[in-house]
Amino acid sequence: MTRSATTQGTAASLVGPYFTAQVTALLAADQAVGEGDESVVHGGRVATRRIRTVLRVFGPLFNAVAAEHLDHELRWWSGVLGPVRDLQVLQDRLDALVVDLDADLVVGPVRTRIDVELGQYRLEHWAAAIDALTSDRHRALVDDLARWCTEPPWTAEATRTASTLVPMVRKADDSVSTRLAHAHRSGRVEDMHRARKAAKRARYAAEVVAAVQPKGARASAQGFRRLQELLGEHQDSIVSAQLLRLLADKADRAPGESSFTFGLLHEREQERARAIEVEAHRLAHRLFG
């Protein structure tokens, strides 16, 4: 696109720097992953989600073919890192659940069973992430991201005033409301997860337009952050309950173990998920009316 796309006050002048900052964060995390640092996986995934938010919410600003290709490759990379991060969260969650129990409710080698089970999964997924990181596909993704930072495939829409981004953000907001309403009707966990992803996109999109809609965008981002956290907690409770059911079955079949503690924690996680769902719908009502 022409140099005028990045002129102060244009849509591109807001979106471009935000995009570049997220690419920088992602590449730094990837480098640290290559050096064996698991702690950066979360930051890398967040940067990936923010880049994808730009591509999706502000899609009219970019060449559609180029944006679709980049989004597809970022989805692949996020999918590689996802299981590593999910297992980190699950390990911390189960550790906290066991610590909160009275000692007489911990029957058998509960912590050992959890650590062995999750440890094996983590080794497998970490090895897969390192293999993907050194692949030709990942190198091509890095090259593509560099091109987007130096020569973004802007369309004519990018030269319009920054205020034209606001309706795009409102559309993202509406998507959250629609998906939450659908999740409430269906009662399906998958639909709650889709609502959570929509809340993330709306939150990140609000961050981009804060300069042209400071008060409204900031309040919106804060509300969506809380909603995202609730829906994330709901998802974590569901996943944790599923694993606890599996661990209970394995403990039942193992000499010297008992399914009692895993069954107790499973029920608590299900109760927590139900309570969060109610809280999330109350918050959504306050946000959307």
PDB file of C-alpha atoms in Angstrom:
ATOM      1  CA  MET A   1       0.000   0.000   0.000  1.00  0.00           C
ATOM      2  CA  THR A   2       1.048   3.630  -0.299  1.00  0.00           C
ATOM      3  CA  ARG A   3       3.072   5.461   2.323  1.00  0.00           C
ATOM      4  CA  SER A   4      -0.078   7.471   3.196  1.00  0.00           C
ATOM      5  CA  ALA A   5      -1.483   4.411   4.931  1.00  0.00           C
ATOM      6  CA  THR A   6       0.738   5.016   7.938  1.00  0.00           C
ATOM      7  CA  THR A   7       0.069   8.761   8.133  1.00  0.00           C
ATOM      8  CA  GLN A   8      -0.827   9.891  11.642  1.00  0.00           C
ATOM      9  CA  GLY A   9      -4.547   9.556  12.281  1.00  0.00           C
ATOM     10  CA  THR A  10      -5.196   6.751   9.811  1.00  0.00           C
ATOM     11  CA  ALA A  11      -6.473   3.305  10.709  1.00  0.00           C
ATOM     12  CA  ALA A  12      -3.080   1.860   9.791  1.00  0.00           C
ATOM     13  CA  SER A  13      -1.293   4.232  12.169  1.00  0.00           C
ATOM     14  CA  LEU A  14      -3.057   2.515  15.082  1.00  0.00           C
ATOM     15  CA  VAL A  15      -3.134  -1.068  13.863  1.00  0.00           C
ATOM     16  CA  GLY A  16       0.403  -1.203  12.441  1.00  0.00           C
ATOM     17  CA  PRO A  17       2.380  -0.482  15.645  1.00  0.00           C
ATOM     18  CA  TYR A  18       0.141  -2.784  17.687  1.00  0.00           C
ATOM     19  CA  PHE A  19       0.667  -5.578  15.177  1.00  0.00           C
ATOM     20  CA  THR A  20       4.435  -5.080  15.125  1.00  0.00           C
ATOM     21  CA  ALA A  21       4.640  -5.077  18.938  1.00  0.00           C
ATOM     22  CA  GLN A  22       2.850  -8.430  19.079  1.00  0.00           C
ATOM     23  CA  VAL A  23       5.113  -9.930  16.425  1.00  0.00           C
ATOM     24  CA  THR A  24       8.141  -8.803  18.435  1.00  0.00           C
ATOM     25  CA  ALA A  25       6.714 -10.455  21.567  1.00  0.00           C
ATOM     26  CA  LEU A  26       5.934 -13.657  19.688  1.00  0.00           C
ATOM     27  CA  LEU A  27       9.387 -13.980  18.139  1.00  0.00           C
ATOM     28  CA  ALA A  28      11.065 -13.330  21.497  1.00  0.00           C
ATOM     29  CA  ALA A  29       8.956 -16.094  23.062  1.00  0.00           C
ATOM     30  CA  ASP A  30       9.770 -18.477  20.227  1.00  0.00           C
ATOM     31  CA  GLN A  31      13.476 -17.872  20.728  1.00  0.00           C
ATOM     32  CA  ALA A  32      13.149 -18.591  24.442  1.00  0.00           C
ATOM     33  CA  VAL A  33      11.202 -21.786  23.722  1.00  0.00           C
ATOM     34  CA  GLY A  34      14.073 -22.883  21.492  1.00  0.00           C
ATOM     35  CA  GLU A  35      16.380 -22.354  24.469  1.00  0.00           C
ATOM     36  CA  GLY A  36      14.224 -24.627  26.618  1.00  0.00           C
ATOM     37  CA  ASP A  37      12.246 -22.023  28.564  1.00  0.00           C
ATOM     38  CA  GLU A  38       8.685 -23.296  29.096  1.00  0.00           C
ATOM     39  CA  SER A  39       7.680 -20.212  31.090  1.00  0.00           C
ATOM     40  CA  VAL A  40       7.302 -18.064  27.951  1.00  0.00           C
ATOM     41  CA  VAL A  41       4.754 -20.302  26.247  1.00  0.00           C
ATOM     42  CA  HIS A  42       1.800 -18.371  27.666  1.00  0.00           C
ATOM     43  CA  GLY A  43       3.180 -15.017  26.495  1.00  0.00           C
ATOM     44  CA  GLY A  44       3.819 -16.421  23.041  1.00  0.00           C
ATOM     45  CA  ARG A  45       0.278 -17.697  22.748  1.00  0.00           C
ATOM     46  CA  VAL A  46      -1.170 -14.375  23.893  1.00  0.00           C
ATOM     47  CA  ALA A  47       0.866 -12.522  21.267  1.00  0.00           C
ATOM     48  CA  THR A  48      -0.357 -14.981  18.645  1.00  0.00           C
ATOM     49  CA  ARG A  49      -3.972 -14.415  19.650  1.00  0.00           C
ATOM     50  CA  ARG A  50      -3.530 -10.650  19.490  1.00  0.00           C
ATOM     51  CA  ILE A  51      -2.074 -10.856  15.972  1.00  0.00           C
ATOM     52  CA  ARG A  52      -4.946 -13.060  14.869  1.00  0.00           C
ATOM     53  CA  THR A  53      -7.394 -10.602  16.406  1.00  0.00           C
ATOM     54  CA  VAL A  54      -5.941  -7.841  14.231  1.00  0.00           C
ATOM     55  CA  LEU A  55      -6.260 -10.020  11.140  1.00  0.00           C
ATOM     56  CA  ARG A  56      -9.854 -10.977  11.872  1.00  0.00           C
ATOM     57  CA  VAL A  57     -11.425  -7.916  13.483  1.00  0.00           C
ATOM     58  CA  PHE A  58      -9.643  -5.418  11.217  1.00  0.00           C
ATOM     59  CA  GLY A  59      -9.646  -7.663   8.156  1.00  0.00           C
ATOM     60  CA  PRO A  60     -10.795  -4.963   5.678  1.00  0.00           C
ATOM     61  CA  LEU A  61      -7.454  -3.190   6.188  1.00  0.00           C
ATOM     62  CA  PHE A  62      -5.468  -6.092   4.675  1.00  0.00           C
ATOM     63  CA  ASN A  63      -5.216  -8.090   1.503  1.00  0.00           C
ATOM     64  CA  ALA A  64      -7.628 -10.955   2.167  1.00  0.00           C
ATOM     65  CA  VAL A  65      -5.492 -13.745   0.714  1.00  0.00           C
ATOM     66  CA  ALA A  66      -2.371 -12.704   2.616  1.00  0.00           C
ATOM     67  CA  ALA A  67      -4.316 -12.295   5.868  1.00  0.00           C
ATOM     68  CA  GLU A  68      -6.007 -15.684   5.530  1.00  0.00           C
ATOM     69  CA  HIS A  69      -2.678 -17.406   4.947  1.00  0.00           C
ATOM     70  CA  LEU A  70      -1.023 -15.764   7.946  1.00  0.00           C
ATOM     71  CA  ASP A  71      -4.002 -16.499  10.165  1.00  0.00           C
ATOM     72  CA  HIS A  72      -3.900 -20.165   9.118  1.00  0.00           C
ATOM     73  CA  GLU A  73      -0.207 -20.501   9.980  1.00  0.00           C
ATOM     74  CA  LEU A  74      -0.595 -18.698  13.299  1.00  0.00           C
ATOM     75  CA  ARG A  75      -3.475 -21.014  14.171  1.00  0.00           C
ATOM     76  CA  TRP A  76      -1.175 -23.957  13.466  1.00  0.00           C
ATOM     77  CA  TRP A  77       1.593 -22.574  15.692  1.00  0.00           C
ATOM     78  CA  SER A  78      -0.823 -21.733  18.487  1.00  0.00           C
ATOM     79  CA  GLY A  79      -2.136 -25.277  18.251  1.00  0.00           C
ATOM     80  CA  VAL A  80       1.388 -26.606  18.714  1.00  0.00           C
ATOM     81  CA  LEU A  81       1.977 -24.524  21.848  1.00  0.00           C
ATOM     82  CA  GLY A  82      -1.541 -25.010  23.195  1.00  0.00           C
ATOM     83  CA  PRO A  83      -1.136 -28.454  24.807  1.00  0.00           C
ATOM     84  CA  VAL A  84       2.089 -27.373  26.535  1.00  0.00           C
ATOM     85  CA  ARG A  85       0.353 -24.378  28.103  1.00  0.00           C
ATOM     86  CA  ASP A  86      -2.818 -26.328  28.930  1.00  0.00           C
ATOM     87  CA  LEU A  87      -0.786 -28.886  30.864  1.00  0.00           C
ATOM     88  CA  GLN A  88       1.031 -26.141  32.776  1.00  0.00           C
ATOM     89  CA  VAL A  89      -2.315 -24.705  33.846  1.00  0.00           C
ATOM     90  CA  LEU A  90      -3.718 -28.119  34.683  1.00  0.00           C
ATOM     91  CA  GLN A  91      -0.710 -29.066  36.808  1.00  0.00           C
ATOM     92  CA  ASP A  92      -0.963 -25.846  38.842  1.00  0.00           C
ATOM     93  CA  ARG A  93      -4.708 -26.271  39.222  1.00  0.00           C
ATOM     94  CA  LEU A  94      -4.587 -29.859  40.447  1.00  0.00           C
ATOM     95  CA  ASP A  95      -1.717 -29.071  42.812  1.00  0.00           C
ATOM     96  CA  ALA A  96      -3.790 -26.273  44.360  1.00  0.00           C
ATOM     97  CA  LEU A  97      -6.875 -28.502  44.652  1.00  0.00           C
ATOM     98  CA  VAL A  98      -4.952 -31.177  46.532  1.00  0.00           C
ATOM     99  CA  VAL A  99      -3.257 -28.650  48.831  1.00  0.00           C
ATOM    100  CA  ASP A 100      -6.660 -27.237  49.802  1.00  0.00           C
ATOM    101  CA  LEU A 101      -7.926 -30.638  50.961  1.00  0.00           C
ATOM    102  CA  ASP A 102      -7.783 -31.776  54.566  1.00  0.00           C
ATOM    103  CA  ALA A 103      -5.053 -34.375  54.957  1.00  0.00           C
ATOM    104  CA  ASP A 104      -7.545 -37.136  55.831  1.00  0.00           C
ATOM    105  CA  LEU A 105      -9.279 -36.651  52.472  1.00  0.00           C
ATOM    106  CA  VAL A 106      -6.114 -37.401  50.492  1.00  0.00           C
ATOM    107  CA  VAL A 107      -6.292 -41.181  50.192  1.00  0.00           C
ATOM    108  CA  GLY A 108      -3.381 -42.921  48.499  1.00  0.00           C
ATOM    109  CA  PRO A 109      -0.507 -41.515  46.400  1.00  0.00           C
ATOM    110  CA  VAL A 110      -2.661 -38.806  44.834  1.00  0.00           C
ATOM    111  CA  ARG A 111       0.107 -36.304  44.050  1.00  0.00           C
ATOM    112  CA  THR A 112       2.312 -39.017  42.576  1.00  0.00           C
ATOM    113  CA  ARG A 113      -0.475 -40.210  40.273  1.00  0.00           C
ATOM    114  CA  ILE A 114      -1.080 -36.629  39.065  1.00  0.00           C
ATOM    115  CA  ASP A 115       2.613 -35.854  38.546  1.00  0.00           C
ATOM    116  CA  VAL A 116       3.331 -39.080  36.646  1.00  0.00           C
ATOM    117  CA  GLU A 117       0.296 -38.728  34.393  1.00  0.00           C
ATOM    118  CA  LEU A 118       0.828 -35.070  33.507  1.00  0.00           C
ATOM    119  CA  GLY A 119       4.610 -35.404  33.356  1.00  0.00           C
ATOM    120  CA  GLN A 120       4.400 -37.920  30.535  1.00  0.00           C
ATOM    121  CA  TYR A 121       1.978 -35.739  28.570  1.00  0.00           C
ATOM    122  CA  ARG A 122       4.194 -32.672  29.057  1.00  0.00           C
ATOM    123  CA  LEU A 123       7.299 -34.442  27.771  1.00  0.00           C
ATOM    124  CA  GLU A 124       5.463 -35.585  24.654  1.00  0.00           C
ATOM    125  CA  HIS A 125       3.981 -32.185  23.811  1.00  0.00           C
ATOM    126  CA  TRP A 126       7.188 -30.279  24.585  1.00  0.00           C
ATOM    127  CA  ALA A 127       9.117 -32.541  22.196  1.00  0.00           C
ATOM    128  CA  ALA A 128       6.481 -31.905  19.518  1.00  0.00           C
ATOM    129  CA  ALA A 129       6.787 -28.130  20.052  1.00  0.00           C
ATOM    130  CA  ILE A 130      10.573 -28.199  19.662  1.00  0.00           C
ATOM    131  CA  ASP A 131      10.262 -30.271  16.475  1.00  0.00           C
ATOM    132  CA  ALA A 132       7.776 -27.771  15.049  1.00  0.00           C
ATOM    133  CA  LEU A 133       9.938 -24.818  16.087  1.00  0.00           C
ATOM    134  CA  THR A 134      12.843 -26.097  13.983  1.00  0.00           C
ATOM    135  CA  SER A 135      10.678 -26.992  10.991  1.00  0.00           C
ATOM    136  CA  ASP A 136      10.625 -25.332   7.579  1.00  0.00           C
ATOM    137  CA  ARG A 137       7.021 -24.369   8.233  1.00  0.00           C
ATOM    138  CA  HIS A 138       7.934 -22.338  11.306  1.00  0.00           C
ATOM    139  CA  ARG A 139      10.850 -20.669   9.508  1.00  0.00           C
ATOM    140  CA  ALA A 140       8.448 -19.682   6.720  1.00  0.00           C
ATOM    141  CA  LEU A 141       6.055 -18.251   9.322  1.00  0.00           C
ATOM    142  CA  VAL A 142       8.837 -16.118  10.828  1.00  0.00           C
ATOM    143  CA  ASP A 143       9.759 -14.811   7.368  1.00  0.00           C
ATOM    144  CA  ASP A 144       6.114 -14.002   6.662  1.00  0.00           C
ATOM    145  CA  LEU A 145       5.749 -12.106   9.934  1.00  0.00           C
ATOM    146  CA  ALA A 146       8.868 -10.071   9.127  1.00  0.00           C
ATOM    147  CA  ARG A 147       7.396  -9.100   5.744  1.00  0.00           C
ATOM    148  CA  TRP A 148       4.149  -8.051   7.373  1.00  0.00           C
ATOM    149  CA  CYS A 149       6.054  -5.744   9.718  1.00  0.00           C
ATOM    150  CA  THR A 150       8.134  -4.084   6.997  1.00  0.00           C
ATOM    151  CA  GLU A 151       5.636  -4.182   4.113  1.00  0.00           C
ATOM    152  CA  PRO A 152       2.099  -4.761   5.420  1.00  0.00           C
ATOM    153  CA  PRO A 153      -0.384  -5.707   2.665  1.00  0.00           C
ATOM    154  CA  TRP A 154      -2.638  -2.717   3.362  1.00  0.00           C
ATOM    155  CA  THR A 155      -5.781  -2.042   1.375  1.00  0.00           C
ATOM    156  CA  ALA A 156      -7.276   1.374   0.671  1.00  0.00           C
ATOM    157  CA  GLU A 157      -9.328   1.007   3.868  1.00  0.00           C
ATOM    158  CA  ALA A 158      -6.136   1.427   5.881  1.00  0.00           C
ATOM    159  CA  THR A 159      -5.795   5.048   4.725  1.00  0.00           C
ATOM    160  CA  ARG A 160      -9.145   6.033   6.206  1.00  0.00           C
ATOM    161  CA  THR A 161      -9.375   7.785   9.567  1.00  0.00           C
ATOM    162  CA  ALA A 162      -8.715   5.767  12.709  1.00  0.00           C
ATOM    163  CA  SER A 163     -12.323   6.261  13.816  1.00  0.00           C
ATOM    164  CA  THR A 164     -13.377   3.781  11.119  1.00  0.00           C
ATOM    165  CA  LEU A 165     -11.989   1.047  13.369  1.00  0.00           C
ATOM    166  CA  VAL A 166     -14.649   1.649  16.021  1.00  0.00           C
ATOM    167  CA  PRO A 167     -17.531  -0.093  14.161  1.00  0.00           C
ATOM    168  CA  MET A 168     -15.257  -3.091  13.609  1.00  0.00           C
ATOM    169  CA  VAL A 169     -14.695  -3.290  17.356  1.00  0.00           C
ATOM    170  CA  ARG A 170     -18.421  -2.966  18.018  1.00  0.00           C
ATOM    171  CA  LYS A 171     -18.995  -5.909  15.705  1.00  0.00           C
ATOM    172  CA  ALA A 172     -16.543  -7.941  17.793  1.00  0.00           C
ATOM    173  CA  ASP A 173     -18.453  -6.899  20.925  1.00  0.00           C
ATOM    174  CA  ASP A 174     -21.732  -8.041  19.391  1.00  0.00           C
ATOM    175  CA  SER A 175     -20.188 -11.416  18.602  1.00  0.00           C
ATOM    176  CA  VAL A 176     -19.547 -12.009  22.312  1.00  0.00           C
ATOM    177  CA  SER A 177     -23.153 -11.283  23.194  1.00  0.00           C
ATOM    178  CA  THR A 178     -24.428 -13.548  20.417  1.00  0.00           C
ATOM    179  CA  ARG A 179     -22.186 -16.461  21.357  1.00  0.00           C
ATOM    180  CA  LEU A 180     -22.976 -16.189  25.053  1.00  0.00           C
ATOM    181  CA  ALA A 181     -26.682 -16.206  24.349  1.00  0.00           C
ATOM    182  CA  HIS A 182     -26.246 -19.280  22.159  1.00  0.00           C
ATOM    183  CA  ALA A 183     -24.148 -20.994  24.854  1.00  0.00           C
ATOM    184  CA  HIS A 184     -26.840 -20.265  27.428  1.00  0.00           C
ATOM    185  CA  ARG A 185     -29.510 -21.834  25.206  1.00  0.00           C
ATOM    186  CA  SER A 186     -27.470 -24.881  24.220  1.00  0.00           C
ATOM    187  CA  GLY A 187     -25.759 -25.543  27.544  1.00  0.00           C
ATOM    188  CA  ARG A 188     -22.821 -26.996  25.628  1.00  0.00           C
ATOM    189  CA  VAL A 189     -19.269 -26.616  26.929  1.00  0.00           C
ATOM    190  CA  GLU A 190     -18.008 -26.110  23.376  1.00  0.00           C
ATOM    191  CA  ASP A 191     -20.261 -23.080  22.974  1.00  0.00           C
ATOM    192  CA  MET A 192     -18.979 -21.557  26.208  1.00  0.00           C
ATOM    193  CA  HIS A 193     -15.446 -22.007  24.873  1.00  0.00           C
ATOM    194  CA  ARG A 194     -16.379 -20.220  21.640  1.00  0.00           C
ATOM    195  CA  ALA A 195     -17.825 -17.360  23.673  1.00  0.00           C
ATOM    196  CA  ARG A 196     -14.564 -17.161  25.596  1.00  0.00           C
ATOM    197  CA  LYS A 197     -12.558 -16.840  22.378  1.00  0.00           C
ATOM    198  CA  ALA A 198     -14.919 -14.121  21.165  1.00  0.00           C
ATOM    199  CA  ALA A 199     -14.408 -12.251  24.457  1.00  0.00           C
ATOM    200  CA  LYS A 200     -10.652 -12.405  23.982  1.00  0.00           C
ATOM    201  CA  ARG A 201     -10.911 -10.963  20.474  1.00  0.00           C
ATOM    202  CA  ALA A 202     -13.189  -8.170  21.671  1.00  0.00           C
ATOM    203  CA  ARG A 203     -10.791  -7.333  24.496  1.00  0.00           C
ATOM    204  CA  TYR A 204      -7.731  -7.211  22.251  1.00  0.00           C
ATOM    205  CA  ALA A 205      -9.594  -5.215  19.609  1.00  0.00           C
ATOM    206  CA  ALA A 206     -10.555  -2.656  22.257  1.00  0.00           C
ATOM    207  CA  GLU A 207      -6.867  -2.281  23.120  1.00  0.00           C
ATOM    208  CA  VAL A 208      -6.115  -1.210  19.547  1.00  0.00           C
ATOM    209  CA  VAL A 209      -8.713   1.569  19.409  1.00  0.00           C
ATOM    210  CA  ALA A 210      -8.047   2.961  22.891  1.00  0.00           C
ATOM    211  CA  ALA A 211      -6.294   5.987  21.358  1.00  0.00           C
ATOM    212  CA  VAL A 212      -9.410   7.081  19.461  1.00  0.00           C
ATOM    213  CA  GLN A 213     -11.972   5.930  22.010  1.00  0.00           C
ATOM    214  CA  PRO A 214     -10.063   6.022  25.293  1.00  0.00           C
ATOM    215  CA  LYS A 215     -12.820   5.869  27.909  1.00  0.00           C
ATOM    216  CA  GLY A 216     -15.186   3.527  26.139  1.00  0.00           C
ATOM    217  CA  ALA A 217     -12.463   1.221  24.869  1.00  0.00           C
ATOM    218  CA  ARG A 218     -10.740   1.012  28.252  1.00  0.00           C
ATOM    219  CA  ALA A 219     -13.974   0.167  30.076  1.00  0.00           C
ATOM    220  CA  SER A 220     -14.869  -2.351  27.395  1.00  0.00           C
ATOM    221  CA  ALA A 221     -11.472  -4.035  27.593  1.00  0.00           C
ATOM    222  CA  GLN A 222     -11.733  -4.326  31.386  1.00  0.00           C
ATOM    223  CA  GLY A 223     -15.197  -5.850  31.197  1.00  0.00           C
ATOM    224  CA  PHE A 224     -14.166  -8.343  28.562  1.00  0.00           C
ATOM    225  CA  ARG A 225     -11.066  -9.234  30.529  1.00  0.00           C
ATOM    226  CA  ARG A 226     -13.190 -10.258  33.507  1.00  0.00           C
ATOM    227  CA  LEU A 227     -15.599 -12.166  31.269  1.00  0.00           C
ATOM    228  CA  GLN A 228     -12.680 -13.889  29.562  1.00  0.00           C
ATOM    229  CA  GLU A 229     -11.241 -14.861  32.945  1.00  0.00           C
ATOM    230  CA  LEU A 230     -14.551 -16.342  34.062  1.00  0.00           C
ATOM    231  CA  LEU A 231     -15.015 -18.336  30.877  1.00  0.00           C
ATOM    232  CA  GLY A 232     -11.391 -19.464  31.076  1.00  0.00           C
ATOM    233  CA  GLU A 233     -11.971 -20.658  34.634  1.00  0.00           C
ATOM    234  CA  HIS A 234     -15.059 -22.498  33.417  1.00  0.00           C
ATOM    235  CA  GLN A 235     -13.062 -24.229  30.706  1.00  0.00           C
ATOM    236  CA  ASP A 236     -10.287 -25.135  33.151  1.00  0.00           C
ATOM    237  CA  SER A 237     -12.821 -26.642  35.546  1.00  0.00           C
ATOM    238  CA  ILE A 238     -14.314 -28.783  32.793  1.00  0.00           C
ATOM    239  CA  VAL A 239     -10.924 -30.023  31.561  1.00  0.00           C
ATOM    240  CA  SER A 240      -9.774 -30.679  35.130  1.00  0.00           C
ATOM    241  CA  ALA A 241     -12.924 -32.674  35.884  1.00  0.00           C
ATOM    242  CA  GLN A 242     -12.388 -34.800  32.789  1.00  0.00           C
ATOM    243  CA  LEU A 243      -8.824 -35.628  33.818  1.00  0.00           C
ATOM    244  CA  LEU A 244      -9.850 -36.356  37.397  1.00  0.00           C
ATOM    245  CA  ARG A 245     -12.382 -38.859  36.116  1.00  0.00           C
ATOM    246  CA  LEU A 246      -9.619 -40.565  34.125  1.00  0.00           C
ATOM    247  CA  LEU A 247      -7.282 -40.573  37.119  1.00  0.00           C
ATOM    248  CA  ALA A 248     -10.019 -42.058  39.297  1.00  0.00           C
ATOM    249  CA  ASP A 249     -10.479 -44.923  36.851  1.00  0.00           C
ATOM    250  CA  LYS A 250      -6.729 -45.605  36.778  1.00  0.00           C
ATOM    251  CA  ALA A 251      -6.416 -45.420  40.564  1.00  0.00           C
ATOM    252  CA  ASP A 252      -9.237 -47.930  40.916  1.00  0.00           C
ATOM    253  CA  ARG A 253      -7.262 -50.454  38.898  1.00  0.00           C
ATOM    254  CA  ALA A 254      -3.883 -49.840  40.581  1.00  0.00           C
ATOM    255  CA  PRO A 255      -2.779 -51.757  43.697  1.00  0.00           C
ATOM    256  CA  GLY A 256      -2.493 -49.560  46.772  1.00  0.00           C
ATOM    257  CA  GLU A 257      -4.471 -46.655  45.263  1.00  0.00           C
ATOM    258  CA  SER A 258      -7.994 -45.313  45.689  1.00  0.00           C
ATOM    259  CA  SER A 259     -10.343 -43.301  43.506  1.00  0.00           C
ATOM    260  CA  PHE A 260     -11.863 -41.536  46.540  1.00  0.00           C
ATOM    261  CA  THR A 261      -9.875 -38.292  46.386  1.00  0.00           C
ATOM    262  CA  PHE A 262     -10.132 -37.992  42.620  1.00  0.00           C
ATOM    263  CA  GLY A 263     -13.894 -38.493  42.802  1.00  0.00           C
ATOM    264  CA  LEU A 264     -14.197 -35.822  45.476  1.00  0.00           C
ATOM    265  CA  LEU A 265     -12.193 -33.328  43.425  1.00  0.00           C
ATOM    266  CA  HIS A 266     -14.151 -34.226  40.301  1.00  0.00           C
ATOM    267  CA  GLU A 267     -17.404 -33.269  41.991  1.00  0.00           C
ATOM    268  CA  ARG A 268     -15.946 -29.996  43.277  1.00  0.00           C
ATOM    269  CA  GLU A 269     -14.755 -29.057  39.806  1.00  0.00           C
ATOM    270  CA  GLN A 270     -18.191 -29.745  38.347  1.00  0.00           C
ATOM    271  CA  GLU A 271     -19.801 -27.587  41.022  1.00  0.00           C
ATOM    272  CA  ARG A 272     -17.307 -24.818  40.302  1.00  0.00           C
ATOM    273  CA  ALA A 273     -18.050 -24.959  36.579  1.00  0.00           C
ATOM    274  CA  ARG A 274     -21.782 -24.626  37.211  1.00  0.00           C
ATOM    275  CA  ALA A 275     -21.286 -21.653  39.536  1.00  0.00           C
ATOM    276  CA  ILE A 276     -19.001 -19.884  37.066  1.00  0.00           C
ATOM    277  CA  GLU A 277     -21.489 -20.316  34.262  1.00  0.00           C
ATOM    278  CA  VAL A 278     -24.112 -18.477  36.298  1.00  0.00           C
ATOM    279  CA  GLU A 279     -21.653 -15.709  37.184  1.00  0.00           C
ATOM    280  CA  ALA A 280     -20.545 -15.331  33.552  1.00  0.00           C
ATOM    281  CA  HIS A 281     -24.112 -14.876  32.351  1.00  0.00           C
ATOM    282  CA  ARG A 282     -24.731 -12.235  35.031  1.00  0.00           C
ATOM    283  CA  LEU A 283     -21.649 -10.332  33.936  1.00  0.00           C
ATOM    284  CA  ALA A 284     -22.637 -10.617  30.286  1.00  0.00           C
ATOM    285  CA  HIS A 285     -26.021  -9.155  31.146  1.00  0.00           C
ATOM    286  CA  ARG A 286     -24.341  -6.153  32.791  1.00  0.00           C
ATOM    287  CA  LEU A 287     -22.027  -5.680  29.809  1.00  0.00           C
ATOM    288  CA  PHE A 288     -24.628  -6.038  27.061  1.00  0.00           C
ATOM    289  CA  GLY A 289     -27.878  -5.227  28.804  1.00  0.00           C
TER     290      GLY A 289
END
